Amino acid sequence: MVEDQNSVCFRTLHLKEPWALASYRSVGGYAQWEKILKEKTDPAKIIDELKLSALRGRGGAGFPTGLKWSFMPRSAPGQKYIVCNSDEGEPGTCKDRDILRYNPHQLIEGMAIAGYCIGATVGYNYIRGEFYEPIDRFEAALKEAYEAGLIGKDIQGSGVDFDLYTHCGAGAYICGEETALLESIEGKKGQPRFKPPFPAQFGLYGRPTTINNTESLASVPVILEKGGQWFLEQGRPNNGGPKLFSVTGHVERPDNFEVPLGTPFKDLLAMAGGVKGGKRLKAVIPGGSSVPVVPGDLMLQTDMDYDSIAKAGSMLGSGAVIVIAEGTCMVKVLANLAHFYAHESCGQCTPCREGTGWLARVLHRILNGQGRPQDIDLLDGVAGRIGGRTICALGDAAAMPVQSFLQHYRHEFEYMVEHGGRSLAEAA
Amino acid sequence: MTDKLSIEIDGRVCEASPGEMIIAVADREGIAIPRFCYHKKLSIAANCRMCLVEAEQGGRPFPKPVPACATPVAAGMKVLTRSPKALEAQRGTMEFLLINHPLDCPICDQGGECELQDVAMGYGGDVSRYSEGKRVVKDEDLGPLVATDMTRCIHCTRCVRFGAEIAGVRELGATGRGEDMRIGTFVAHTLTHELSGNIIDLCPVGALTSKPFRFKARSWELTQAEGIAPHDAVGSNLHLHLRGNQVMRVHPKDNEAVNETWISDRDRFSYEGLASPDRLTEPMIKEDGAWRPIGWQDALIRVAERLKTASADQIGTLIAPTATLEEMYLAQKLTRGLGATAVDSRLRQQDFRGDAADPPLPWLGVPIAELETRDAVLLIGSDIRQEQPLLAHRLRKAALGGAGIVLVNPLPLELTFPAQQLVTSAAGMLGELAAIAKALRKRGSGSVKDLIAQANPTDRHTSAAERLKAAGTERSGLILLGALAAAHPDYTLLKALAYVIAEATGSTVGYLPLAANSAGAYLAGALPHVLPGARPGEAIGADARAMLVTARKAYVLWGVEPSYDFANPSLAATALGSADLVVAATAFRAPSLEAVADLMLPIAAFAETSGTFVNAEGTWQRFQGAVAPPGEARPGWKVLRVLGNLCDLPGFEYADSGEIHQELATLCAEVRPDNAPRGDLKVEPSLAEAGLMRVGTLPIYRTDPLVRRAAALQRTPGADVFAVGLNPALAADVGLADGELAVIRQGKAEARAAVVLDAALPPDVALIPSGVTGSEALGEQIGPVAVAKA
């Protein structure tokens, strides 16, 4: 079993009513924020601490958080914003939901500190619209924080302002892409912006903006409390800290686990009770539906950190570990994923708008027994013409599963085409 | 910042400016990069992904193909537009664009001139790999001008960006996601913006096409000629597309200094009027109240005989301001050759007291392209979007760039840019200007002095004054007088106040000439107080109003339709009706003309004659006839030339219109546009009265005989609606409710119209348009009126 569980984002989880202000206070919550307010800590020092911690963006891209904050023109005049991306829509991912449900105050403290560091007096938390309970929890926490004088204007007489607002999404996966999210807050159609300019120069309402994932921001107070070095040591070099993993799919006990980066996959699998029904592990999608699939054998020898999973040919992504058991038809899995991306493409760029629907249609045709031998190369070719050709990463996200499934399980597709829609995996 | 840098595109070294996009450099160098969403006048969307190219910077290749439209150049950048990688990316995008496109080019109106078709020839496969069902999209009804085939849409969003960025009204938008993304109006409505036809040109496929032109001809049957738009004072440059002897459609011709890439819908669709059944195709004479055809020879001899025998002081020549420079010049030459002095083309003006001090050649005051760089503009009496759509667009650019725009008008305008609107009664406009002058601590002289003394400046006037003053120090303040000012009973006082404010703020005064050749009238001498070459006349002849108030025995009407083209149509009808002789040179038959004329001479209309228009900035734009006039109709200059001969006048021996042009150009060699008054504006007591005043706007598609006969434009909402707009408080006073029929009285003139309540109207304004069906019987466009329950 893995020790050091729930040491950062889930540190209140063992308490009764872990979401309450009192619970958060009891584990040292808001102490860092109050200290900053009192001492007027140099933001550069906080950013240095983050850089030392090697905290990498928990939303999926893994970009170093400290570096991101340092891009902000902190002392430039005018309004700046900190935005939290709680539009957790990546299939398989449900970790931010539980931060909002069980430890919302830590996110508020993290956002306040972030606002302080980048010179933003206003923050928005963009929460996935379907998260009814988490939205209520976060709103309640926000009310508590305002009432306790922890955020607002001239907080505790420090002269520091920080106002925080909740913004609910309306059910579009693409709004999890940071610039589409900004468009959505502005009341526009959720479509990613072309970059450059990046949000640090031209963000929300055209003002410098930093956008971080819920888990990244919620990690900040603990990093400041225990030090960047401590956080780094929780994980591995260049892979600091523990990380939340949402283990789903064919496991006995699907759940969120906060474990150190570098934890072997087999240990994580064991925490989730192993493969459902004691079956053999067939494959794992280790970082949310967008990342390449990894065959089970290889995965069992891989550790759960950014660099190890990259070596295995995939990505840690958002930490959504989708476990696939022996006997699962990979054509059906891919058709399901392809349908999702066709449904969620924003429609802006040609390759993604037209290509995702094409992929889904061909896959459904194969499932229906109308596949043709040339369809398999067609799928690979179409995916290749989407990936790397679009404004945002949704095109890549739609292409990578197709390419990796064909790389590892091409025989299943060929079998189905040759046998009028019969599944090799299910027949076995 | 201005340092040039050099990049390499396909091995060719190209000079570029920092911040420029690769595609702009390639376009300048003539290196073709395929594209759909990119347009030089629109913001960068980078959504079509057709312009993907391979690039490297500092020896390091970019990991992915980059969009040439959205990738800024950097020193030493190397771009490959036709490398295997680039071509594969371009072909990939092409394949995606074609999978759901109908590929029914033979039955598509865009076929043969389609950007998608052209690019598919270069980058598309000959056989599609797509064997699934294609997308079908329900059509939109965008009104009478733009036809849709939304299944053909490739979602480049040029039309959407045009609305948001150029027109300033988001008439179209994208709804839905992914494959279900649709371009449409969301809540169904007709396109009403005056520039909306430009989306036809912008659409790279056959999704948005011209409704009047649709299925009338294939692009390869058309030949292209050049033309100049004959309506507003912009003089947009046009491409006329012809088949045989017919103008099939009109497109813009790029001219950054004039119309950029755009034309107004009026300029685009008015050609339909050329094919109107109203066209006069042979000379006609009225005998015993009945019209019969008569040969040209016979007709011209009769006209000449009667003009020669008419007493010179009884001849009045009224010329439409849309006549060509050559026609204006010859018409005044004929009139003055006969010894007459009454010649005018300002048919919509009623106050001529300022003529003696009129500037030699009133113009915009600045080049058209510089309107958008003004820091402050005061617009006096102008429904600018209706009058001069493309100048409104330039002002919008100025406003978006931070310029302060202030309008003094007798009605509120629906503008597409931020502006301060000082809305008041017609008479009150003087007070508003006086208040601005007073805020600037100016006194003025004569009646202006009294007006300023009585004024009570408020914060609004002070802020307008300060805005102009601040701009004036940079020499970028502008004060413009529009068509509603020119039609105002106190135009002279409005001008005088404009000059007072201009002097106090260091601003420039500019005029918005009413029509295509209103500025040209000063050069041609088609005015009672101006001789050819913009020289002041020794004796001021009778002006357009005087000619009607004191009726003449003989009138020559040039391109004029009495019911709609005069400031006071009932006065015109009476005066013309009482004359012994009315000769009407006209392209169109019209009831109001046939009622008063004795002879009608068919002349060529737009696109049928060579000629010259002088636009608002004073640019001479010469054009050739593109098609022959119908039937026996002849270019106007030829008719006048023969008339001159028949009247035994010297100097009418022109072989072609070029000679006329040359003769006038020589007379005008020294003339420069100039708005400095020639003397003190005679500032006399105000004519504008307190009490209810009619404010007669001239709706955009009712400005001249051609556009009034353009069928599609007339079908647009509100094109030809006669109604009386009243403030609800005033309507309640006279017991009128919304939609009720009211009787409108101007002196003896009377008409009936439905009431439209508008709380934004000043309480003493009755908004009653001129130029529309039903308005023929009324009096002054701006003047006292009584409204009562019918």
mmCIF file with all atom_site columns, C-alpha atoms in Angstrom, chain B residues 189-285:
data_model
loop_
_atom_site.group_PDB
_atom_site.id
_atom_site.type_symbol
_atom_site.label_atom_id
_atom_site.label_alt_id
_atom_site.label_comp_id
_atom_site.label_asym_id
_atom_site.label_entity_id
_atom_site.label_seq_id
_atom_site.pdbx_PDB_ins_code
_atom_site.Cartn_x
_atom_site.Cartn_y
_atom_site.Cartn_z
_atom_site.occupancy
_atom_site.B_iso_or_equiv
_atom_site.pdbx_formal_charge
_atom_site.auth_seq_id
_atom_site.auth_comp_id
_atom_site.auth_asym_id
_atom_site.auth_atom_id
_atom_site.pdbx_PDB_model_num
ATOM 1  C CA . HIS B 1 189 ? -34.666 38.382 -39.823 1.00 0.00 ? 189 HIS B CA 1
ATOM 2  C CA . THR B 1 190 ? -33.887 40.200 -43.036 1.00 0.00 ? 190 THR B CA 1
ATOM 3  C CA . LEU B 1 191 ? -30.480 41.747 -43.519 1.00 0.00 ? 191 LEU B CA 1
ATOM 4  C CA . THR B 1 192 ? -31.066 45.468 -43.285 1.00 0.00 ? 192 THR B CA 1
ATOM 5  C CA . HIS B 1 193 ? -27.600 46.947 -43.014 1.00 0.00 ? 193 HIS B CA 1
ATOM 6  C CA . GLU B 1 194 ? -26.764 49.225 -45.915 1.00 0.00 ? 194 GLU B CA 1
ATOM 7  C CA . LEU B 1 195 ? -23.513 47.373 -46.627 1.00 0.00 ? 195 LEU B CA 1
ATOM 8  C CA . SER B 1 196 ? -24.783 43.826 -46.188 1.00 0.00 ? 196 SER B CA 1
ATOM 9  C CA . GLY B 1 197 ? -24.443 42.938 -49.875 1.00 0.00 ? 197 GLY B CA 1
ATOM 10 C CA . ASN B 1 198 ? -20.691 42.811 -49.410 1.00 0.00 ? 198 ASN B CA 1
ATOM 11 C CA . ILE B 1 199 ? -21.042 39.404 -47.790 1.00 0.00 ? 199 ILE B CA 1
ATOM 12 C CA . ILE B 1 200 ? -21.871 38.099 -51.266 1.00 0.00 ? 200 ILE B CA 1
ATOM 13 C CA . ASP B 1 201 ? -18.370 39.025 -52.415 1.00 0.00 ? 201 ASP B CA 1
ATOM 14 C CA . LEU B 1 202 ? -16.809 37.825 -49.179 1.00 0.00 ? 202 LEU B CA 1
ATOM 15 C CA . CYS B 1 203 ? -18.405 34.382 -49.270 1.00 0.00 ? 203 CYS B CA 1
ATOM 16 C CA . PRO B 1 204 ? -15.820 32.125 -50.885 1.00 0.00 ? 204 PRO B CA 1
ATOM 17 C CA . VAL B 1 205 ? -18.452 29.580 -51.903 1.00 0.00 ? 205 VAL B CA 1
ATOM 18 C CA . GLY B 1 206 ? -22.032 29.596 -53.147 1.00 0.00 ? 206 GLY B CA 1
ATOM 19 C CA . ALA B 1 207 ? -23.615 29.868 -49.715 1.00 0.00 ? 207 ALA B CA 1
ATOM 20 C CA . LEU B 1 208 ? -24.348 33.589 -50.003 1.00 0.00 ? 208 LEU B CA 1
ATOM 21 C CA . THR B 1 209 ? -25.121 34.847 -53.493 1.00 0.00 ? 209 THR B CA 1
ATOM 22 C CA . SER B 1 210 ? -26.907 37.783 -55.045 1.00 0.00 ? 210 SER B CA 1
ATOM 23 C CA . LYS B 1 211 ? -30.641 37.196 -55.096 1.00 0.00 ? 211 LYS B CA 1
ATOM 24 C CA . PRO B 1 212 ? -31.411 39.521 -58.008 1.00 0.00 ? 212 PRO B CA 1
ATOM 25 C CA . PHE B 1 213 ? -28.582 38.033 -60.098 1.00 0.00 ? 213 PHE B CA 1
ATOM 26 C CA . ARG B 1 214 ? -29.123 34.434 -59.094 1.00 0.00 ? 214 ARG B CA 1
ATOM 27 C CA . PHE B 1 215 ? -29.423 32.028 -62.039 1.00 0.00 ? 215 PHE B CA 1
ATOM 28 C CA . LYS B 1 216 ? -29.551 34.920 -64.514 1.00 0.00 ? 216 LYS B CA 1
ATOM 29 C CA . ALA B 1 217 ? -26.148 34.227 -66.073 1.00 0.00 ? 217 ALA B CA 1
ATOM 30 C CA . ARG B 1 218 ? -23.008 32.144 -65.640 1.00 0.00 ? 218 ARG B CA 1
ATOM 31 C CA . SER B 1 219 ? -19.863 33.986 -64.729 1.00 0.00 ? 219 SER B CA 1
ATOM 32 C CA . TRP B 1 220 ? -18.076 32.900 -67.904 1.00 0.00 ? 220 TRP B CA 1
ATOM 33 C CA . GLU B 1 221 ? -20.736 34.547 -70.043 1.00 0.00 ? 221 GLU B CA 1
ATOM 34 C CA . LEU B 1 222 ? -19.980 37.921 -68.498 1.00 0.00 ? 222 LEU B CA 1
ATOM 35 C CA . THR B 1 223 ? -17.554 40.574 -69.550 1.00 0.00 ? 223 THR B CA 1
ATOM 36 C CA . GLN B 1 224 ? -16.270 43.147 -67.129 1.00 0.00 ? 224 GLN B CA 1
ATOM 37 C CA . ALA B 1 225 ? -16.285 46.902 -67.508 1.00 0.00 ? 225 ALA B CA 1
ATOM 38 C CA . GLU B 1 226 ? -15.490 49.642 -65.054 1.00 0.00 ? 226 GLU B CA 1
ATOM 39 C CA . GLY B 1 227 ? -17.869 52.200 -63.672 1.00 0.00 ? 227 GLY B CA 1
ATOM 40 C CA . ILE B 1 228 ? -18.474 54.788 -60.989 1.00 0.00 ? 228 ILE B CA 1
ATOM 41 C CA . ALA B 1 229 ? -21.429 54.538 -58.653 1.00 0.00 ? 229 ALA B CA 1
ATOM 42 C CA . PRO B 1 230 ? -24.065 57.174 -59.482 1.00 0.00 ? 230 PRO B CA 1
ATOM 43 C CA . HIS B 1 231 ? -25.733 57.748 -56.108 1.00 0.00 ? 231 HIS B CA 1
ATOM 44 C CA . ASP B 1 232 ? -23.861 59.148 -53.123 1.00 0.00 ? 232 ASP B CA 1
ATOM 45 C CA . ALA B 1 233 ? -20.863 61.441 -53.063 1.00 0.00 ? 233 ALA B CA 1
ATOM 46 C CA . VAL B 1 234 ? -18.345 58.669 -52.469 1.00 0.00 ? 234 VAL B CA 1
ATOM 47 C CA . GLY B 1 235 ? -18.243 57.652 -56.109 1.00 0.00 ? 235 GLY B CA 1
ATOM 48 C CA . SER B 1 236 ? -17.470 54.020 -55.348 1.00 0.00 ? 236 SER B CA 1
ATOM 49 C CA . ASN B 1 237 ? -15.421 52.311 -58.027 1.00 0.00 ? 237 ASN B CA 1
ATOM 50 C CA . LEU B 1 238 ? -17.347 49.521 -59.678 1.00 0.00 ? 238 LEU B CA 1
ATOM 51 C CA . HIS B 1 239 ? -16.938 46.511 -61.850 1.00 0.00 ? 239 HIS B CA 1
ATOM 52 C CA . LEU B 1 240 ? -19.928 46.154 -64.132 1.00 0.00 ? 240 LEU B CA 1
ATOM 53 C CA . HIS B 1 241 ? -20.575 42.632 -65.285 1.00 0.00 ? 241 HIS B CA 1
ATOM 54 C CA . LEU B 1 242 ? -22.225 42.580 -68.663 1.00 0.00 ? 242 LEU B CA 1
ATOM 55 C CA . ARG B 1 243 ? -23.825 40.078 -70.906 1.00 0.00 ? 243 ARG B CA 1
ATOM 56 C CA . GLY B 1 244 ? -24.569 41.359 -74.357 1.00 0.00 ? 244 GLY B CA 1
ATOM 57 C CA . ASN B 1 245 ? -26.003 44.794 -73.883 1.00 0.00 ? 245 ASN B CA 1
ATOM 58 C CA . GLN B 1 246 ? -27.193 44.283 -70.332 1.00 0.00 ? 246 GLN B CA 1
ATOM 59 C CA . VAL B 1 247 ? -25.685 45.065 -66.954 1.00 0.00 ? 247 VAL B CA 1
ATOM 60 C CA . MET B 1 248 ? -26.170 41.772 -65.143 1.00 0.00 ? 248 MET B CA 1
ATOM 61 C CA . ARG B 1 249 ? -24.657 42.765 -61.819 1.00 0.00 ? 249 ARG B CA 1
ATOM 62 C CA . VAL B 1 250 ? -22.309 45.192 -60.088 1.00 0.00 ? 250 VAL B CA 1
ATOM 63 C CA . HIS B 1 251 ? -19.278 44.414 -57.947 1.00 0.00 ? 251 HIS B CA 1
ATOM 64 C CA . PRO B 1 252 ? -16.874 46.692 -56.107 1.00 0.00 ? 252 PRO B CA 1
ATOM 65 C CA . LYS B 1 253 ? -13.525 47.550 -57.602 1.00 0.00 ? 253 LYS B CA 1
ATOM 66 C CA . ASP B 1 254 ? -10.832 48.020 -54.988 1.00 0.00 ? 254 ASP B CA 1
ATOM 67 C CA . ASN B 1 255 ? -9.804  51.599 -54.408 1.00 0.00 ? 255 ASN B CA 1
ATOM 68 C CA . GLU B 1 256 ? -8.382  52.209 -50.953 1.00 0.00 ? 256 GLU B CA 1
ATOM 69 C CA . ALA B 1 257 ? -8.738  55.976 -51.281 1.00 0.00 ? 257 ALA B CA 1
ATOM 70 C CA . VAL B 1 258 ? -12.437 55.832 -52.107 1.00 0.00 ? 258 VAL B CA 1
ATOM 71 C CA . ASN B 1 259 ? -14.435 52.717 -51.304 1.00 0.00 ? 259 ASN B CA 1
ATOM 72 C CA . GLU B 1 260 ? -11.694 50.355 -50.061 1.00 0.00 ? 260 GLU B CA 1
ATOM 73 C CA . THR B 1 261 ? -13.099 46.918 -50.922 1.00 0.00 ? 261 THR B CA 1
ATOM 74 C CA . TRP B 1 262 ? -16.733 47.695 -50.273 1.00 0.00 ? 262 TRP B CA 1
ATOM 75 C CA . ILE B 1 263 ? -19.779 49.160 -51.939 1.00 0.00 ? 263 ILE B CA 1
ATOM 76 C CA . SER B 1 264 ? -23.140 50.019 -50.487 1.00 0.00 ? 264 SER B CA 1
ATOM 77 C CA . ASP B 1 265 ? -26.178 47.931 -51.349 1.00 0.00 ? 265 ASP B CA 1
ATOM 78 C CA . ARG B 1 266 ? -27.540 50.955 -53.194 1.00 0.00 ? 266 ARG B CA 1
ATOM 79 C CA . ASP B 1 267 ? -24.508 50.969 -55.496 1.00 0.00 ? 267 ASP B CA 1
ATOM 80 C CA . ARG B 1 268 ? -24.625 47.185 -55.871 1.00 0.00 ? 268 ARG B CA 1
ATOM 81 C CA . PHE B 1 269 ? -28.264 46.605 -56.711 1.00 0.00 ? 269 PHE B CA 1
ATOM 82 C CA . SER B 1 270 ? -29.472 49.841 -58.324 1.00 0.00 ? 270 SER B CA 1
ATOM 83 C CA . TYR B 1 271 ? -28.513 48.509 -61.782 1.00 0.00 ? 271 TYR B CA 1
ATOM 84 C CA . GLU B 1 272 ? -31.833 46.664 -61.715 1.00 0.00 ? 272 GLU B CA 1
ATOM 85 C CA . GLY B 1 273 ? -33.505 50.006 -62.394 1.00 0.00 ? 273 GLY B CA 1
ATOM 86 C CA . LEU B 1 274 ? -31.891 50.059 -65.847 1.00 0.00 ? 274 LEU B CA 1
ATOM 87 C CA . ALA B 1 275 ? -34.228 47.316 -66.976 1.00 0.00 ? 275 ALA B CA 1
ATOM 88 C CA . SER B 1 276 ? -37.305 49.023 -65.540 1.00 0.00 ? 276 SER B CA 1
ATOM 89 C CA . PRO B 1 277 ? -40.420 49.031 -67.748 1.00 0.00 ? 277 PRO B CA 1
ATOM 90 C CA . ASP B 1 278 ? -40.489 52.779 -67.077 1.00 0.00 ? 278 ASP B CA 1
ATOM 91 C CA . ARG B 1 279 ? -37.543 53.353 -69.414 1.00 0.00 ? 279 ARG B CA 1
ATOM 92 C CA . LEU B 1 280 ? -38.215 56.047 -71.970 1.00 0.00 ? 280 LEU B CA 1
ATOM 93 C CA . THR B 1 281 ? -37.009 54.558 -75.245 1.00 0.00 ? 281 THR B CA 1
ATOM 94 C CA . GLU B 1 282 ? -38.010 57.192 -77.803 1.00 0.00 ? 282 GLU B CA 1
ATOM 95 C CA . PRO B 1 283 ? -38.609 60.936 -77.800 1.00 0.00 ? 283 PRO B CA 1
ATOM 96 C CA . MET B 1 284 ? -42.227 61.747 -77.063 1.00 0.00 ? 284 MET B CA 1
ATOM 97 C CA . ILE B 1 285 ? -44.427 64.772 -77.419 1.00 0.00 ? 285 ILE B CA 1
#
